[in-house]
Every structure is written in C-alpha cells, then in structure tokens.
mmCIF file of C-alpha atoms in Angstrom:
data_model
loop_
_atom_site.group_PDB
_atom_site.id
_atom_site.type_symbol
_atom_site.label_atom_id
_atom_site.label_comp_id
_atom_site.label_asym_id
_atom_site.label_seq_id
_atom_site.Cartn_x
_atom_site.Cartn_y
_atom_site.Cartn_z
ATOM 1 C CA GLU A 1 7.842 13.815 9.066
ATOM 2 C CA TRP A 2 10.450 14.864 6.496
ATOM 3 C CA TRP A 3 8.942 13.156 3.488
ATOM 4 C CA GLU A 4 5.368 13.828 4.532
ATOM 5 C CA LYS A 5 6.028 17.572 4.220
ATOM 6 C CA HIS A 6 6.727 17.573 0.481
ATOM 7 C CA ARG A 7 5.208 16.177 -2.711
ATOM 8 C CA PRO A 8 6.669 13.812 -5.331
ATOM 9 C CA LEU A 9 9.411 15.245 -7.505
ATOM 10 C CA GLY A 10 9.946 13.942 -11.026
ATOM 11 C CA ILE A 11 13.299 14.699 -12.656
ATOM 12 C CA MET A 12 14.325 14.036 -16.254
ATOM 13 C CA ILE A 13 17.717 12.287 -16.286
ATOM 14 C CA GLU A 14 19.433 11.320 -19.511
ATOM 15 C CA ASN A 15 21.021 8.001 -20.390
ATOM 16 C CA HIS A 16 23.276 8.933 -23.289
ATOM 17 C CA ILE A 17 26.521 6.964 -23.031
ATOM 18 C CA GLU A 18 28.347 10.272 -22.400
ATOM 19 C CA SER A 19 26.198 10.844 -19.293
ATOM 20 C CA ARG A 20 27.128 7.609 -17.521
ATOM 21 C CA PRO A 21 27.540 7.108 -14.661
ATOM 22 C CA GLN A 22 24.674 9.392 -13.722
ATOM 23 C CA SER A 23 24.196 10.866 -10.272
ATOM 24 C CA GLY A 24 21.257 10.312 -7.938
ATOM 25 C CA VAL A 25 19.328 7.615 -9.807
ATOM 26 C CA SER A 26 19.695 5.119 -6.949
ATOM 27 C CA SER A 27 17.797 7.468 -4.601
ATOM 28 C CA ALA A 28 14.621 7.492 -6.710
ATOM 29 C CA ASP A 29 11.586 5.491 -5.606
ATOM 30 C CA VAL A 30 10.134 4.923 -9.071
ATOM 31 C CA ILE A 31 11.849 5.191 -12.458
ATOM 32 C CA TYR A 32 10.398 5.183 -15.953
ATOM 33 C CA GLU A 33 12.774 4.438 -18.832
ATOM 34 C CA ALA A 34 11.776 5.089 -22.438
ATOM 35 C CA VAL A 35 13.481 6.048 -25.677
ATOM 36 C CA ALA A 36 13.778 9.812 -26.069
ATOM 37 C CA GLU A 37 15.102 9.809 -29.632
ATOM 38 C CA GLY A 38 17.359 7.783 -31.897
ATOM 39 C CA GLY A 39 17.289 4.732 -29.638
ATOM 40 C CA ILE A 40 18.737 6.731 -26.713
ATOM 41 C CA THR A 41 16.786 6.199 -23.515
ATOM 42 C CA ARG A 42 15.893 8.720 -20.847
ATOM 43 C CA PHE A 43 14.694 8.366 -17.260
ATOM 44 C CA LEU A 44 11.876 10.002 -15.354
ATOM 45 C CA ALA A 45 13.028 9.504 -11.760
ATOM 46 C CA ILE A 46 10.408 10.051 -9.036
ATOM 47 C CA PHE A 47 11.827 11.157 -5.676
ATOM 48 C CA TYR A 48 9.764 11.155 -2.497
ATOM 49 C CA CYS A 49 11.151 8.984 0.314
ATOM 50 C CA GLN A 50 14.838 9.735 -0.246
ATOM 51 C CA GLU A 51 16.919 12.768 -1.161
ATOM 52 C CA ALA A 52 19.950 13.137 -3.407
ATOM 53 C CA SER A 53 22.508 15.921 -3.101
ATOM 54 C CA ASN A 54 23.541 15.644 -6.738
ATOM 55 C CA ILE A 55 21.270 14.611 -9.601
ATOM 56 C CA GLY A 56 21.907 14.537 -13.324
ATOM 57 C CA PRO A 57 22.603 15.174 -16.036
ATOM 58 C CA VAL A 58 19.121 16.692 -16.254
ATOM 59 C CA ARG A 59 17.607 16.838 -19.740
ATOM 60 C CA SER A 60 14.503 17.989 -21.578
ATOM 61 C CA ALA A 61 10.825 17.128 -21.307
ATOM 62 C CA ARG A 62 8.944 14.722 -23.567
ATOM 63 C CA THR A 63 5.167 14.422 -23.789
ATOM 64 C CA TYR A 64 4.848 10.810 -22.624
ATOM 65 C CA PHE A 65 6.897 11.469 -19.489
ATOM 66 C CA LEU A 66 4.324 14.160 -18.646
ATOM 67 C CA ASP A 67 1.653 11.457 -18.679
ATOM 68 C CA TRP A 68 3.607 9.421 -16.126
ATOM 69 C CA VAL A 69 4.563 12.243 -13.772
ATOM 70 C CA SER A 70 0.906 13.368 -13.852
ATOM 71 C CA GLU A 71 0.034 10.168 -11.980
ATOM 72 C CA TYR A 72 1.580 11.469 -8.763
ATOM 73 C CA GLY A 73 -1.259 13.564 -7.438
ATOM 74 C CA ASP A 74 -2.306 17.141 -8.052
ATOM 75 C CA TYR A 75 0.518 19.328 -9.390
ATOM 76 C CA PRO A 76 3.485 16.948 -9.089
ATOM 77 C CA LEU A 77 6.859 18.672 -9.234
ATOM 78 C CA TYR A 78 8.532 18.240 -12.628
ATOM 79 C CA ALA A 79 12.177 19.214 -13.193
ATOM 80 C CA HIS A 80 13.740 19.382 -16.659
ATOM 81 C CA VAL A 81 15.830 21.526 -19.011
ATOM 82 C CA GLY A 82 13.444 22.874 -21.616
ATOM 83 C CA GLY A 83 11.705 20.357 -23.820
ATOM 84 C CA ALA A 84 10.169 19.472 -27.156
ATOM 85 C CA ASN A 85 8.163 22.485 -28.355
ATOM 86 C CA THR A 86 7.342 21.905 -32.016
ATOM 87 C CA PRO A 87 3.574 22.416 -32.545
ATOM 88 C CA GLY A 88 1.797 19.085 -32.603
ATOM 89 C CA MET A 89 1.171 16.079 -30.387
ATOM 90 C CA ALA A 90 4.746 16.003 -29.054
ATOM 91 C CA ASN A 91 4.737 19.633 -27.881
ATOM 92 C CA ALA A 92 5.709 18.983 -24.266
ATOM 93 C CA LEU A 93 6.299 22.633 -23.346
ATOM 94 C CA GLY A 94 2.954 23.620 -24.810
ATOM 95 C CA GLN A 95 1.258 20.870 -22.840
ATOM 96 C CA ILE A 96 2.932 22.001 -19.605
ATOM 97 C CA ALA A 97 1.381 25.438 -20.201
ATOM 98 C CA ASP A 98 -2.004 23.905 -21.046
ATOM 99 C CA TYR A 99 -1.974 21.951 -17.773
ATOM 100 C CA GLY A 100 -1.440 25.178 -15.802
ATOM 101 C CA TRP A 101 1.958 24.055 -14.557
ATOM 102 C CA ASN A 102 4.091 27.014 -15.686
ATOM 103 C CA SER A 103 5.800 28.883 -12.818
ATOM 104 C CA TYR A 104 3.999 26.602 -10.369
ATOM 105 C CA ASN A 105 4.847 22.898 -10.153
ATOM 106 C CA ASP A 106 6.944 23.045 -13.341
ATOM 107 C CA LEU A 107 10.628 23.378 -12.459
ATOM 108 C CA SER A 108 12.256 24.139 -15.802
ATOM 109 C CA GLN A 109 15.900 25.152 -15.736
ATOM 110 C CA PHE A 110 15.013 27.842 -18.277
ATOM 111 C CA SER A 111 13.201 29.770 -15.516
ATOM 112 C CA LEU A 112 15.386 28.865 -12.522
ATOM 113 C CA SER A 113 18.881 30.140 -11.848
ATOM 114 C CA TYR A 114 21.934 28.918 -9.933
ATOM 115 C CA PRO A 115 22.134 27.180 -7.469
ATOM 116 C CA THR A 116 18.869 25.338 -8.259
ATOM 117 C CA PHE A 117 20.537 24.171 -11.452
ATOM 118 C CA LYS A 118 24.256 24.300 -12.117
ATOM 119 C CA ARG A 119 26.671 23.385 -14.881
ATOM 120 C CA VAL A 120 29.316 20.835 -13.944
ATOM 121 C CA GLU A 121 32.207 20.788 -16.376
ATOM 122 C CA GLN A 122 33.698 17.347 -16.977
ATOM 123 C CA PRO A 123 31.138 15.665 -14.674
ATOM 124 C CA ASN A 124 32.816 12.284 -15.096
ATOM 125 C CA GLY A 125 36.349 13.532 -15.500
ATOM 126 C CA ARG A 126 36.176 13.947 -19.260
ATOM 127 C CA ASN A 127 35.063 16.583 -21.730
ATOM 128 C CA VAL A 128 31.456 16.163 -22.868
ATOM 129 C CA ALA A 129 28.975 18.262 -24.811
ATOM 130 C CA THR A 130 27.211 21.035 -22.879
ATOM 131 C CA GLU A 131 23.887 19.174 -22.819
ATOM 132 C CA HIS A 132 25.476 16.555 -20.555
ATOM 133 C CA THR A 133 26.513 19.012 -17.821
ATOM 134 C CA MET A 134 23.332 20.235 -16.051
ATOM 135 C CA PHE A 135 22.769 19.059 -12.473
ATOM 136 C CA SER A 136 20.490 19.791 -9.520
ATOM 137 C CA SER A 137 19.496 18.312 -6.143
ATOM 138 C CA THR A 138 16.298 17.325 -4.392
ATOM 139 C CA GLU A 139 16.929 19.925 -1.666
ATOM 140 C CA GLU A 140 17.205 22.822 -4.110
ATOM 141 C CA LEU A 141 14.159 21.731 -6.092
ATOM 142 C CA TRP A 142 11.978 21.145 -3.038
ATOM 143 C CA ASN A 143 13.100 24.568 -1.744
ATOM 144 C CA VAL A 144 11.705 26.164 -4.900
ATOM 145 C CA ALA A 145 8.450 24.284 -4.365
ATOM 146 C CA ASP A 146 8.305 25.512 -0.763
ATOM 147 C CA LYS A 147 8.593 29.107 -1.962
ATOM 148 C CA ARG A 148 5.705 28.464 -4.327
ATOM 149 C CA LYS A 149 3.654 27.070 -1.416
ATOM 150 C CA LEU A 150 3.698 23.563 -2.856
ATOM 151 C CA THR A 151 4.575 21.334 0.063
ATOM 152 C CA ASN A 152 2.455 18.284 0.878
ATOM 153 C CA VAL A 153 -0.450 20.737 0.478
ATOM 154 C CA ASN A 154 -1.028 23.675 -1.840
ATOM 155 C CA GLU A 155 -1.919 27.232 -0.830
ATOM 156 C CA ASP A 156 -5.566 26.144 -0.403
ATOM 157 C CA GLY A 157 -4.618 23.331 1.954
ATOM 158 C CA ASP A 158 -5.381 20.555 -0.545
ATOM 159 C CA ARG A 159 -3.164 17.481 -0.159
ATOM 160 C CA TRP A 160 -1.300 16.262 -3.218
ATOM 161 C CA ASP A 161 -2.406 12.653 -2.622
ATOM 162 C CA GLU A 162 -6.139 13.098 -2.083
ATOM 163 C CA LYS A 163 -6.876 11.260 -5.344
ATOM 164 C CA PHE A 164 -3.630 9.318 -5.669
ATOM 165 C CA VAL A 165 -4.012 5.559 -6.036
ATOM 166 C CA LYS A 166 -1.301 4.152 -3.800
ATOM 167 C CA TYR A 167 0.880 1.214 -4.719
ATOM 168 C CA SER A 168 0.371 -1.955 -2.675
ATOM 169 C CA PHE A 169 3.433 -3.558 -1.128
ATOM 170 C CA LYS A 170 4.349 -6.818 0.539
ATOM 171 C CA ASP A 171 7.298 -8.225 2.442
ATOM 172 C CA ASN A 172 10.116 -9.997 0.626
ATOM 173 C CA ALA A 173 9.502 -13.628 -0.191
ATOM 174 C CA LYS A 174 11.380 -15.994 2.099
ATOM 175 C CA VAL A 175 14.748 -17.060 0.704
ATOM 176 C CA GLU A 176 13.582 -20.618 0.138
ATOM 177 C CA GLU A 177 10.626 -19.278 -1.892
ATOM 178 C CA ARG A 178 12.802 -17.205 -4.243
ATOM 179 C CA ALA A 179 14.058 -18.351 -7.623
ATOM 180 C CA GLN A 180 17.686 -19.440 -7.833
ATOM 181 C CA ALA A 181 18.496 -17.071 -10.693
ATOM 182 C CA GLN A 182 16.898 -14.920 -13.368
ATOM 183 C CA LYS A 183 18.117 -12.620 -16.126
ATOM 184 C CA ILE A 184 15.946 -10.110 -17.974
ATOM 185 C CA HIS A 185 17.343 -8.822 -21.259
ATOM 186 C CA VAL A 186 15.553 -5.830 -22.780
ATOM 187 C CA GLU A 187 16.239 -3.919 -25.977
ATOM 188 C CA LEU A 188 13.818 -1.026 -26.305
ATOM 189 C CA TRP A 189 15.125 -0.595 -29.847
ATOM 190 C CA GLU A 190 16.511 -3.818 -31.239
ATOM 191 C CA ASP A 191 20.263 -3.966 -31.918
ATOM 192 C CA TYR A 192 21.045 -0.647 -30.171
ATOM 193 C CA LYS A 193 23.572 -2.529 -28.070
ATOM 194 C CA GLU A 194 24.877 0.488 -26.108
ATOM 195 C CA TYR A 195 21.366 0.871 -24.689
ATOM 196 C CA ALA A 196 20.543 -2.799 -24.174
ATOM 197 C CA ILE A 197 19.433 -3.488 -20.607
ATOM 198 C CA ASP A 198 20.133 -6.513 -18.455
ATOM 199 C CA TRP A 199 18.621 -7.029 -15.027
ATOM 200 C CA ILE A 200 20.412 -9.795 -13.087
ATOM 201 C CA TYR A 201 18.560 -11.230 -10.103
ATOM 202 C CA ASP A 202 20.437 -11.605 -6.819
ATOM 203 C CA ARG A 203 18.685 -14.202 -4.666
ATOM 204 C CA ILE A 204 20.280 -13.270 -1.335
ATOM 205 C CA SER A 205 19.525 -9.537 -1.460
ATOM 206 C CA ASN A 206 16.338 -10.116 -3.484
ATOM 207 C CA VAL A 207 17.101 -7.279 -5.892
ATOM 208 C CA TYR A 208 17.742 -6.967 -9.610
ATOM 209 C CA LYS A 209 21.124 -5.510 -10.558
ATOM 210 C CA ARG A 210 21.308 -3.376 -13.668
ATOM 211 C CA GLU A 211 23.709 -3.578 -16.565
ATOM 212 C CA ASN A 212 23.502 -1.162 -19.507
ATOM 213 C CA GLY A 213 25.311 -1.678 -22.774
ATOM 214 C CA GLY A 214 26.981 -4.764 -21.348
ATOM 215 C CA LYS A 215 28.535 -2.893 -18.424
ATOM 216 C CA LEU A 216 27.628 -2.467 -14.762
ATOM 217 C CA HIS A 217 25.399 0.605 -14.466
ATOM 218 C CA LEU A 218 26.611 2.673 -11.525
ATOM 219 C CA ASP A 219 25.431 5.709 -9.586
ATOM 220 C CA LYS A 220 28.281 8.187 -9.339
ATOM 221 C CA ASN A 221 27.017 9.407 -5.955
ATOM 222 C CA THR A 222 27.560 6.001 -4.377
ATOM 223 C CA ASN A 223 29.798 4.237 -6.908
ATOM 224 C CA LYS A 224 27.438 1.280 -6.497
ATOM 225 C CA GLN A 225 25.484 -0.635 -9.100
ATOM 226 C CA LEU A 226 21.898 0.428 -9.725
ATOM 227 C CA THR A 227 19.323 -2.009 -8.391
ATOM 228 C CA ALA A 228 15.559 -2.342 -8.192
ATOM 229 C CA LYS A 229 13.250 -4.496 -6.099
ATOM 230 C CA ASN A 230 10.643 -4.687 -8.855
ATOM 231 C CA ILE A 231 10.954 -4.578 -12.636
ATOM 232 C CA VAL A 232 7.849 -3.885 -14.718
ATOM 233 C CA VAL A 233 8.019 -3.997 -18.513
ATOM 234 C CA LEU A 234 5.107 -2.170 -20.126
ATOM 235 C CA VAL A 235 4.499 -2.971 -23.794
ATOM 236 C CA MET A 236 3.232 0.126 -25.623
ATOM 237 C CA VAL A 237 2.581 1.303 -29.151
ATOM 238 C CA GLU A 238 5.386 3.619 -30.290
ATOM 239 C CA SER A 239 5.052 6.050 -33.203
ATOM 240 C CA HIS A 240 6.694 9.139 -34.644
ATOM 241 C CA ALA A 241 5.059 12.500 -34.036
ATOM 242 C CA PHE A 242 5.400 13.702 -37.662
ATOM 243 C CA ASP A 243 5.525 17.263 -36.333
ATOM 244 C CA GLY A 244 8.040 18.576 -38.827
ATOM 245 C CA TYR A 245 10.964 18.436 -36.404
ATOM 246 C CA GLU A 246 14.365 17.617 -37.888
ATOM 247 C CA ASP A 247 14.724 13.947 -38.884
ATOM 248 C CA ASN A 248 11.301 13.230 -37.353
ATOM 249 C CA VAL A 249 12.913 12.223 -34.064
ATOM 250 C CA HIS A 250 10.056 13.163 -31.733
ATOM 251 C CA LEU A 251 8.261 10.051 -30.508
ATOM 252 C CA LEU A 252 4.857 9.249 -29.060
ATOM 253 C CA TYR A 253 3.746 6.349 -26.880
ATOM 254 C CA ARG A 254 0.193 5.184 -26.344
ATOM 255 C CA THR A 255 0.347 5.618 -22.579
ATOM 256 C CA LYS A 256 -3.410 5.420 -22.051
ATOM 257 C CA GLY A 257 -5.548 2.352 -22.538
ATOM 258 C CA THR A 258 -4.245 -1.123 -21.830
ATOM 259 C CA GLY A 259 -1.448 -3.444 -22.910
ATOM 260 C CA LYS A 260 0.750 -6.362 -21.958
ATOM 261 C CA ALA A 261 2.891 -6.143 -18.803
ATOM 262 C CA TYR A 262 5.725 -8.309 -17.532
ATOM 263 C CA VAL A 263 6.327 -8.122 -13.770
ATOM 264 C CA PHE A 264 9.501 -9.404 -12.121
ATOM 265 C CA MET A 265 10.147 -9.807 -8.401
ATOM 266 C CA ASP A 266 11.542 -12.511 -6.129
ATOM 267 C CA GLY A 267 13.254 -13.921 -9.215
ATOM 268 C CA LYS A 268 9.893 -14.819 -10.757
ATOM 269 C CA GLN A 269 7.936 -13.588 -13.749
ATOM 270 C CA VAL A 270 4.255 -12.756 -14.044
ATOM 271 C CA VAL A 271 2.730 -11.857 -17.405
ATOM 272 C CA GLY A 272 -0.312 -9.656 -17.027
ATOM 273 C CA ARG A 273 -1.522 -6.306 -18.251
ATOM 274 C CA TRP A 274 -1.294 -2.589 -17.562
ATOM 275 C CA GLU A 275 -4.168 -0.130 -17.610
ATOM 276 C CA LYS A 276 -4.285 3.677 -17.544
ATOM 277 C CA ASP A 277 -7.579 5.510 -17.965
ATOM 278 C CA SER A 278 -6.424 9.120 -18.327
ATOM 279 C CA ARG A 279 -3.361 11.354 -18.082
ATOM 280 C CA THR A 280 -3.756 11.796 -14.338
ATOM 281 C CA ALA A 281 -4.779 8.202 -13.584
ATOM 282 C CA ARG A 282 -2.040 5.931 -12.269
ATOM 283 C CA THR A 283 -0.864 3.096 -14.488
ATOM 284 C CA GLU A 284 -2.256 0.063 -12.686
ATOM 285 C CA ILE A 285 -0.709 -3.375 -13.078
ATOM 286 C CA TYR A 286 -2.715 -6.613 -13.021
ATOM 287 C CA ASP A 287 -1.483 -10.205 -12.890
ATOM 288 C CA ASN A 288 -2.541 -13.057 -15.171
ATOM 289 C CA LEU A 289 -5.686 -13.584 -13.061
ATOM 290 C CA GLY A 290 -6.708 -9.942 -13.336
ATOM 291 C CA LYS A 291 -5.776 -9.106 -9.742
ATOM 292 C CA PRO A 292 -3.797 -5.925 -8.882
ATOM 293 C CA VAL A 293 -0.109 -6.687 -8.395
ATOM 294 C CA THR A 294 1.323 -6.265 -4.903
ATOM 295 C CA PHE A 295 4.966 -5.242 -5.181
ATOM 296 C CA ASN A 296 7.953 -5.924 -2.983
ATOM 297 C CA ALA A 297 8.559 -2.996 -0.659
ATOM 298 C CA GLY A 298 11.184 -0.903 -2.404
ATOM 299 C CA SER A 299 11.930 0.681 -5.749
ATOM 300 C CA ILE A 300 9.969 0.038 -8.933
ATOM 301 C CA TRP A 301 11.594 0.379 -12.367
ATOM 302 C CA PHE A 302 9.312 0.650 -15.399
ATOM 303 C CA GLU A 303 10.749 -0.236 -18.804
ATOM 304 C CA ILE A 304 8.626 1.096 -21.683
ATOM 305 C CA LEU A 305 8.972 -1.515 -24.403
ATOM 306 C CA PRO A 306 7.714 -0.742 -27.920
ATOM 307 C CA GLN A 307 5.771 -3.583 -29.512
ATOM 308 C CA GLN A 308 8.729 -4.247 -31.809
ATOM 309 C CA GLY A 309 11.217 -4.274 -28.912
ATOM 310 C CA VAL A 310 12.999 -7.304 -27.467
ATOM 311 C CA ILE A 311 12.553 -9.026 -24.121
ATOM 312 C CA ASN A 312 14.243 -12.334 -23.248
ATOM 313 C CA VAL A 313 13.986 -13.973 -19.826
ATOM 314 C CA SER A 314 16.265 -16.759 -18.689
#
C-alpha cells in the first residue's frame, strides 16, 4: 500500500570522487550512469519500492537524463539542483519548462527550501566544495509531490502508470545454473581511471558488486558495497552540444533509436540490442534472438557506454 500511493522519483546524484561515498544509492530500484562532463559520471536514481532517509549529493539536470526519467509514466518526479540552461540542444532547464514540468513534477532545489533540500557541511568528514553538499530524502520529496496532488494519480485521477511498459522479471537462476565467476570492466571514457567501473559477480548471492576507481563503492547510509541484480550496458552515440558553454563540456547522447546492449545476470552475458521510440517510451532491451529480456527480480543498473568507450568481460 505504501509504494502504490506514490509515483516514481528520479534523483540526480553525482559521482565526483569528492562525493564518495554517496548516500541512498543502494535504495534505488533503477540507476542510469552516464558521463556528465569531463569524464565524470552522474547517476539518475529511480526510487519507487524503497525509501532513503538521506540521499546525495544531489546535482544538476542534463538533457539525456530527462529522456530516461520520462520513461516512468506521466509526470515522473524529478529532483535536481538547477541544470544546464545554455540555449541549444543541451538546455535541460528549458526542456523541463517545455514539457510542462515546472512547479509540478519538477523538484528543483532552486524552488524548494529547507528541509526538502539541505546543505550538509563535510558530508564525509572532510571539507569539500559547496556543490558536493546538497542532500534530500525520499520522504521530503514525496511530501512535496503530495502537496501538488501528484500521488499515484494526478488531480484528475489519472494513474501515472496507465501507459508505462512494465519490466518483466523472473526468479533467480538455481545455484548450479549460475556461472562460477564474472567480471565486467567498463570505462565510459577510456583511461579516466578514477571513474572506471568494475562489477564483480558473486555466485552465492547472485548479485554484482560494484567497484569504482579501483575501490569498493559504498553507500554511506549502510556502509555496505553497492550491488545490482542486473547490469545493462547500453552503447550510444555521444557528442558535444556545441552550445557555446565554457570548454564545450555539455554532452548529448542519442537516447532514441536503437543500439547494441550487453545484459548481465546470473553471471552470464547476453549481447542484444536496446530500442527507444520516443522521449516518453521506455528503453526496451532485446536478447540476441530478438526477444524481450526478462530480468532477475531486483535492481537494474544501466551503464551508458559511448561507442568509443571500453567494456571487457572476463
């Protein structure tokens, strides 16, 4: 009853080395990881089935993350701290306005005060730049949505998931059917070692354990290593926005169309394809026979790999 009374909540969480360990990532159901700028990755964490009392550091919006959060039904909740706003294709804040999200399902820190968002000085016991100190919680953000009459239905009684294409899930493979071991090494930008990703398969628990920059990647809320039941690597075309922003750091990804997909679960790899027809259509994953992938029940972590990125599986 608890989770059926709200709608999905997407939160932008940074992955700068000064932000680690982040808080609340392990409570997300689905996570998208892509480069935000300069090889530094950022997460869009989708919360629905679990809550987190502390989440962050929360950072700014990027246009391609809007395409992914738009998959989660009509007016998905989207929490962030400002965003790219240079006129052009990467103008995330302008797009949020164009979609009719402002002051409705958009939960920008710029328009919400304490305690919805709060600064936490020295979040990991050390001095960091101000941009690494903004935090929130699922309770506070869903409370704002409630006040805006955006629960599982909107003010007209329309359900958020009327057009949502649900994921399909299966039970875990039996232990004897699982691979003995597997390691997935991903570099979204080659040779940016502090952001290199390793997913190490654990046969007994049937999860993938995350390492980032060669170190265990922890959630500060639990002090436990981040894990995922399913890893999906989506190969996409990456380009610069050429919008006149300083050093041309704003990026674009070709999120719509189709491309190669690597799917990992039960210690096994399937090479197939992804497909997304429009901004609001869900990214659907197909295996090498063209059949929709059925995932292990549990979290899904999407890695957005540029065509020039690195993936090694052993």
